[in-house]
Tab-separated table of C-alpha atoms in Angstrom:
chain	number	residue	atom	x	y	z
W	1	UNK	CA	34.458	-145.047	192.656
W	2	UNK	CA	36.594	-143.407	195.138
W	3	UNK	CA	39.187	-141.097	193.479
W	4	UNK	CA	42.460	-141.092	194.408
W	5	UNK	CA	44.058	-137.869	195.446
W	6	UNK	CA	47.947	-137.387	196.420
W	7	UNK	CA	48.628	-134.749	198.966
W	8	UNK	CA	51.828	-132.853	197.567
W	9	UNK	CA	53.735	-132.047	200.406
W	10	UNK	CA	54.231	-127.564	201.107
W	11	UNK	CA	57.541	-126.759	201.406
W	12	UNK	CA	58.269	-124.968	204.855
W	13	UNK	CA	59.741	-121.804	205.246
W	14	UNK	CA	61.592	-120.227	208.738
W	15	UNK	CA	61.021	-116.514	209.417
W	16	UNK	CA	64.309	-116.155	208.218
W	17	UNK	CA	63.960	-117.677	204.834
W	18	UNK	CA	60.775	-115.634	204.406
W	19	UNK	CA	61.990	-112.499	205.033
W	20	UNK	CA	64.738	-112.980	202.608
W	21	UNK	CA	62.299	-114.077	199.986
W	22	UNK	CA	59.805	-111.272	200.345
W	23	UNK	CA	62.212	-108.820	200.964
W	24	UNK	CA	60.994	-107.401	204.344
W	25	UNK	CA	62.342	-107.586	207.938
W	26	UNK	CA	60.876	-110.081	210.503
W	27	UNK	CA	59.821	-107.820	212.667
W	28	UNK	CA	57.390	-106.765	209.500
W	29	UNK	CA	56.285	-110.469	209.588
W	30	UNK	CA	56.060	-110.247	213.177
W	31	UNK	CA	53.788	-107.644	212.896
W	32	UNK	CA	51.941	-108.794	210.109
W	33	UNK	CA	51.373	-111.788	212.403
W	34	UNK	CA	49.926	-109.788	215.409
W	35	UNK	CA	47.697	-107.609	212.715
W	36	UNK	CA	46.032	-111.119	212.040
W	37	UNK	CA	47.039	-110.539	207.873
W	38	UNK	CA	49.480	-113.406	208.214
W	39	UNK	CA	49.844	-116.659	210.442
W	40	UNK	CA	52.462	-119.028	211.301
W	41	UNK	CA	52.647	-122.539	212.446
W	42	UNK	CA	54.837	-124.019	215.057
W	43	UNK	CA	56.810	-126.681	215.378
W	44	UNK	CA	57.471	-128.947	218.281
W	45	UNK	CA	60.697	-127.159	218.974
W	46	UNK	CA	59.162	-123.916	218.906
W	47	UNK	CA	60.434	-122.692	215.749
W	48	UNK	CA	57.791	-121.053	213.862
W	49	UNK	CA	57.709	-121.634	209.852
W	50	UNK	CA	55.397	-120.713	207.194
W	51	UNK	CA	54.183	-122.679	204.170
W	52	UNK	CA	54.497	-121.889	200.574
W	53	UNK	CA	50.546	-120.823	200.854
W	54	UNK	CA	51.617	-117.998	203.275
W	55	UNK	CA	54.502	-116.860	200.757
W	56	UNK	CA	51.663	-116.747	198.082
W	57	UNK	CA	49.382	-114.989	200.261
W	58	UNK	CA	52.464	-112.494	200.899
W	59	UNK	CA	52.974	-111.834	197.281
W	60	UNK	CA	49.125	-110.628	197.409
W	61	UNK	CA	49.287	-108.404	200.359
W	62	UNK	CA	52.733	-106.531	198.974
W	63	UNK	CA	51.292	-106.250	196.108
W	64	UNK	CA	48.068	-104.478	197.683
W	65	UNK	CA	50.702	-102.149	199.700
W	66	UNK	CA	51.967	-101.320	195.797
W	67	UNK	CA	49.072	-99.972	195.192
W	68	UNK	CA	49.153	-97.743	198.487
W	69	UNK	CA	46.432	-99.833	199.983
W	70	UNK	CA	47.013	-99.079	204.223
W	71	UNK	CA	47.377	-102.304	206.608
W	72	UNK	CA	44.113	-101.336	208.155
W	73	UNK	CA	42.464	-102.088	204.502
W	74	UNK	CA	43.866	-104.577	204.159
W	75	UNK	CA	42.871	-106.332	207.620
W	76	UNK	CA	39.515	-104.989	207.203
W	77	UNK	CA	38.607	-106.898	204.123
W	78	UNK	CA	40.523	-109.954	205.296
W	79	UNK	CA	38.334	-110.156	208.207
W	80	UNK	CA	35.545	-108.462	206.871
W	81	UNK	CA	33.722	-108.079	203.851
W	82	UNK	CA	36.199	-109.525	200.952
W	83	UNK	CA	33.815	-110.688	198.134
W	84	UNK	CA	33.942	-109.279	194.232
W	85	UNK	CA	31.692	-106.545	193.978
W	86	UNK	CA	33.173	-104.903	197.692
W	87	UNK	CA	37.190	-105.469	195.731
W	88	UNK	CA	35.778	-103.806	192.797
W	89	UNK	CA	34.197	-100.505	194.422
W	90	UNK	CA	37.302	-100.338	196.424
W	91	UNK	CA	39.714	-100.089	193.627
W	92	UNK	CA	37.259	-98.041	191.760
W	93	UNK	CA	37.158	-95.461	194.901
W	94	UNK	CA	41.172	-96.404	195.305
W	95	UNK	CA	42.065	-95.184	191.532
W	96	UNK	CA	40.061	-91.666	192.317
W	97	UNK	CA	42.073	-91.520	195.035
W	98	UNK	CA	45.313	-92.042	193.138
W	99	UNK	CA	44.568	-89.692	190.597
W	100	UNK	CA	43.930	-86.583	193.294
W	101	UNK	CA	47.333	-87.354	194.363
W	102	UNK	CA	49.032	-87.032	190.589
W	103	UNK	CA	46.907	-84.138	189.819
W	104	UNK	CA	48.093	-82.526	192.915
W	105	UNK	CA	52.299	-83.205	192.675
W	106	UNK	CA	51.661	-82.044	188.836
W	107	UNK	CA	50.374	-78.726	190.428
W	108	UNK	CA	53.218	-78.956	193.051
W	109	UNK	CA	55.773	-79.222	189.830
W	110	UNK	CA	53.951	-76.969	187.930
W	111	UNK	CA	54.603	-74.143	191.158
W	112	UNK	CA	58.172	-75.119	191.109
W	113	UNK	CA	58.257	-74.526	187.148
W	114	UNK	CA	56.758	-70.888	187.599
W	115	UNK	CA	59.390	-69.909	190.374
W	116	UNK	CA	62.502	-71.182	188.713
W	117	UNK	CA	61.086	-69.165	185.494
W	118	UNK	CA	60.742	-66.435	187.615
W	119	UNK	CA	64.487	-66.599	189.438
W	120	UNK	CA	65.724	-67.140	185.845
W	121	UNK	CA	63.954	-63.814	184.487
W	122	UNK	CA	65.406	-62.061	187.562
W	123	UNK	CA	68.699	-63.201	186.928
W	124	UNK	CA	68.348	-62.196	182.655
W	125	UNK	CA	66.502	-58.841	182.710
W	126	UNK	CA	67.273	-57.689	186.816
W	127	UNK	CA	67.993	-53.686	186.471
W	128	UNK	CA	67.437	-53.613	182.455
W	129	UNK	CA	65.075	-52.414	180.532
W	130	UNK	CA	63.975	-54.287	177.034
W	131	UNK	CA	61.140	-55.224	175.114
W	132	UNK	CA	58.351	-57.797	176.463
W	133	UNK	CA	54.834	-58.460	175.279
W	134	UNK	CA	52.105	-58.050	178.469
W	135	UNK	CA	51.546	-62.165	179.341
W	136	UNK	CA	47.959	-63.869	178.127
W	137	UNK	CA	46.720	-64.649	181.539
W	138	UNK	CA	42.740	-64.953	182.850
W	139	UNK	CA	41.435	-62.327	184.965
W	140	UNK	CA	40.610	-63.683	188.121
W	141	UNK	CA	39.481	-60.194	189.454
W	142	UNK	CA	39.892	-56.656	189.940
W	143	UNK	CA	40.759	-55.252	193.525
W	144	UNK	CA	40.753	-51.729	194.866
W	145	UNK	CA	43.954	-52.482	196.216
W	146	UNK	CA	46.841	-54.584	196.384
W	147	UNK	CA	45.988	-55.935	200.673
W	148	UNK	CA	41.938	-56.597	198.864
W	149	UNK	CA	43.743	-58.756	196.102
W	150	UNK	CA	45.724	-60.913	199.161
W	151	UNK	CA	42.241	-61.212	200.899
W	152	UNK	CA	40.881	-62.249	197.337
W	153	UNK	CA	43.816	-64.878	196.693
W	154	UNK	CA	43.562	-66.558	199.832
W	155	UNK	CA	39.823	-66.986	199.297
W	156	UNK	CA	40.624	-68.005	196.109
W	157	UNK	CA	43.433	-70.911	196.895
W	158	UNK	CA	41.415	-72.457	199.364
W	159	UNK	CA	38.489	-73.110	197.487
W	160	UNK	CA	40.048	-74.808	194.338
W	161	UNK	CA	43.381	-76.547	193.946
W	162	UNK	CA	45.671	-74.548	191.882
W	163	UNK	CA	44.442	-71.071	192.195
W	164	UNK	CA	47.251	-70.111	194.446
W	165	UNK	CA	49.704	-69.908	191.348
W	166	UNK	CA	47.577	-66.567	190.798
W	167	UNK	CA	49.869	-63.391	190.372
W	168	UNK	CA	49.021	-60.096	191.834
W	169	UNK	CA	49.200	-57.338	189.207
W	170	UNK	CA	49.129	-54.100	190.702
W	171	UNK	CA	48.314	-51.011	188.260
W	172	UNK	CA	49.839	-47.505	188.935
W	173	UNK	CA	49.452	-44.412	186.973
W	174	UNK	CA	52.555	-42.492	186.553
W	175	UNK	CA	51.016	-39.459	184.699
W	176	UNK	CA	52.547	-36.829	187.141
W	177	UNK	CA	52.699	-38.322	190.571
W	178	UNK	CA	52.677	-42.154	190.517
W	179	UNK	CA	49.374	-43.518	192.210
W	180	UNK	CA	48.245	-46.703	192.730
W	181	UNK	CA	44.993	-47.543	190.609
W	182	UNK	CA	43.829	-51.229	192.087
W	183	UNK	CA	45.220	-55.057	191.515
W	184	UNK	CA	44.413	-57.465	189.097
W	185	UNK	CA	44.100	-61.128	189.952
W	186	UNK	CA	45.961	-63.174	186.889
W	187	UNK	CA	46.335	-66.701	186.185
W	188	UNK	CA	48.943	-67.767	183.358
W	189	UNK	CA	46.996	-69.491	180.648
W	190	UNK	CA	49.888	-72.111	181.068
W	191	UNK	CA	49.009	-73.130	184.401
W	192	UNK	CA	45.293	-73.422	183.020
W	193	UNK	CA	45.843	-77.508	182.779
W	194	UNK	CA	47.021	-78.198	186.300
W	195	UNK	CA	43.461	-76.256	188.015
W	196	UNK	CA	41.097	-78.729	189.484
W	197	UNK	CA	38.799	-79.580	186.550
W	198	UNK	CA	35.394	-78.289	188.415
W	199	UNK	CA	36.824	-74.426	187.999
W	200	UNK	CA	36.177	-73.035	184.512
W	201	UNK	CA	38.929	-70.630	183.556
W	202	UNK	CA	36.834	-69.902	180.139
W	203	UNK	CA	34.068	-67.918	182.034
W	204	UNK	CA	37.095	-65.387	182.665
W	205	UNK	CA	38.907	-62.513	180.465
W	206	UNK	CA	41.976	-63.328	178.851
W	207	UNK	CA	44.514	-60.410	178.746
W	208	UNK	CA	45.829	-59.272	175.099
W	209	UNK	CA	49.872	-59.816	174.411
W	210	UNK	CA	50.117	-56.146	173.916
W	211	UNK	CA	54.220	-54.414	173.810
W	212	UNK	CA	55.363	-53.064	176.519
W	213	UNK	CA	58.904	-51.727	178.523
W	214	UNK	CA	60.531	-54.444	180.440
W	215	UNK	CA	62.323	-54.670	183.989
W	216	UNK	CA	62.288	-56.620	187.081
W	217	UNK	CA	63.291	-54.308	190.049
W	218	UNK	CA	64.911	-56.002	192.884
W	219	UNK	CA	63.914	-54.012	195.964
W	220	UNK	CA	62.718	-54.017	199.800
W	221	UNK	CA	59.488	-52.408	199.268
W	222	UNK	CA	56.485	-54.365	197.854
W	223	UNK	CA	55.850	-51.573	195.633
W	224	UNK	CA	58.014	-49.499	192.796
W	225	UNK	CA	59.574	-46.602	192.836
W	226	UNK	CA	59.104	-43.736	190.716
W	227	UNK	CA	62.747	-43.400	189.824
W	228	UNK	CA	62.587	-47.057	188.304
W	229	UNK	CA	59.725	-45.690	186.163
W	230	UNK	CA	61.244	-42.815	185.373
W	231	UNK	CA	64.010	-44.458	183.749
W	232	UNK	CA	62.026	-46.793	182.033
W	233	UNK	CA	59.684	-43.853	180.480
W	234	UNK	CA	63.090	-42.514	179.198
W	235	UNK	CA	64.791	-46.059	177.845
W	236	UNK	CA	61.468	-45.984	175.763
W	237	UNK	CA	61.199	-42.841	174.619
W	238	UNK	CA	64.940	-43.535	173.568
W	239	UNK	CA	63.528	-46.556	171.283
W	240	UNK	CA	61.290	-44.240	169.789
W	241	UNK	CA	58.321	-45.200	171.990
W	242	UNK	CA	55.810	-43.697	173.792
W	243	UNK	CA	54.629	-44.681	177.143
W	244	UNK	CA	50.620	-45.377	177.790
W	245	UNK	CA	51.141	-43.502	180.786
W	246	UNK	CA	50.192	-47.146	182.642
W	247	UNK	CA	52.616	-49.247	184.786
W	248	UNK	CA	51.857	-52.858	185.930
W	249	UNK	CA	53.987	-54.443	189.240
W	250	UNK	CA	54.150	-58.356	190.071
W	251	UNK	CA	55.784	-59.044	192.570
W	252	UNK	CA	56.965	-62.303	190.969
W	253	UNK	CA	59.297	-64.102	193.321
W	254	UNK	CA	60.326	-63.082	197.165
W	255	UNK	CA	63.171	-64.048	199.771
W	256	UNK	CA	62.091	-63.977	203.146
W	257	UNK	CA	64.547	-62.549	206.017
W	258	UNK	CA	64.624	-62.323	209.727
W	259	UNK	CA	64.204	-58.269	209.630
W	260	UNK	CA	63.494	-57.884	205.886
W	261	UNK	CA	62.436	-59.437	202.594
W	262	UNK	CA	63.747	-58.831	199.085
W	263	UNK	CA	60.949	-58.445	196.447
W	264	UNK	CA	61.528	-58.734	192.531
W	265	UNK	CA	59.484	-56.822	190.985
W	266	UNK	CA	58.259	-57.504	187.199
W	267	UNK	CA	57.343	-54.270	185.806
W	268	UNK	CA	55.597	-54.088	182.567
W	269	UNK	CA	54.825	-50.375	180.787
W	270	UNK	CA	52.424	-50.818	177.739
W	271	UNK	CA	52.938	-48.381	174.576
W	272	UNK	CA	51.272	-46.672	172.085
């Protein structure tokens, strides 16, 4: 027995009323329309309309653009290969994707959380002396100098995401003349979290919080000056303290100029 089938009428839709309802521009349908993702029909006038199938298969391809899937992947599996298993490898390999991009505007935040710590400590403790235990950090590496630990950091950064929040540490001995010793490479253990997963900070030292004098020296040389240590042996001998004869420099935040650049120095002097 035949069965009897009524054919409900689409309602139809001018370029207009679509891109009101979608919430894009014509010339974004118009385009859609020449990329082949979309097509219209025509009436006998010439006015082109769409049905309420096209506004459906609208909702799907927004909805793919949500998820940051390009126009060209979009036309490629509408003309192309658009069965399960290919949708199901490409959101797998799409998610992987998505993830790289969190992980790496976490490590862009976490950058932007070290240098407004750092402007802040300049700003609290610039010119003073006080009391500050050394920070845990890993040790990255030991240079002879503080132009080896640059070489070192850029070799560093551009093998694995993250390491470029690394902070040069350079060690001086001020036992008579001040001389520079060598630099050490240290990461913060709280930027640990936001390096790419395949780098394994626990193979590395971690430095000991041990007390130390306290300044940050705002100057135009990338290096202190023996006066600033000078008055730093003396602030600590005033607090009953005495030196380790050892003084450590980061360079912790810079400002860049046309003819000069103004360094703040984080100085840290360990005790006995």
């Amino acid at each position: 027995m035949a069965e009897n089938r009524t054919e409900i009428k689409q309602r139809e839709y001018l370029i207009g009323d679509m891109s009101e309802i979608v919430g894009v521009s014509r010339d974004t349908l118009r385009f859609y329309e020449k990329k082949g993702i979309i097509k219209a029909r025509k009436k006998e006038n010439g006015y082109r309309y769409y049905l309420e199938e096209d506004l459906f298969r609208l909702m799907v391809i927004l909805y793919k653009r949500k998820m940051n899937d390009s126009l060209e992947e979009i036309e490629g599996y509408i003309k192309g290969e658009n069965s399960v298993e290919y949708m199901k490898k490409h959101l797998q390999t799409r998610i992987k994707q998505e993830e790289m991009k969190i992980h790496y505007h976490q490590q862009a935040i976490a950058r932007m959380r070290l240098a407004t710590k750092d402007i802040q400590m300049a700003e609290q403790y610039g010119g003073k002396c006080t009391w500050k235990n050394f920070p845990v950090a890993y040790q990255l590496g030991v240079c002879d100098s503080l132009h080896a630990s640059l070489q070192k950091w850029f070799s560093l950064s551009s093998e694995t995401g993250g390491l470029d929040m690394t902070y040069f540490y350079t060690e001086f001995s001020i036992e008579g003349q001040m001389q520079e010793q060598g630099t050490k490479l240290f990461l913060y253990q709280e930027v640990g979290p936001f390096i790419s997963s395949d780098f394994h900070l626990e193979q590395y030292p971690q430095t000991a919080p041990v007390p130390c004098i306290y300044t940050i020296l705002e100057s135009e040389n990338i290096y202190p000056d023996e006066e600033t240590a000078c008055q730093m042996v003396r602030w600590g001998k005033e607090q009953g303290a005495e030196p380790t004869g050892v003084l450590y420099s980061n360079n912790m935040t810079s400002f860049l100029g046309e003819d000069s650049n103004i360094y703040f120095l984080e100085l840290y002097m360990p005790v006995k």
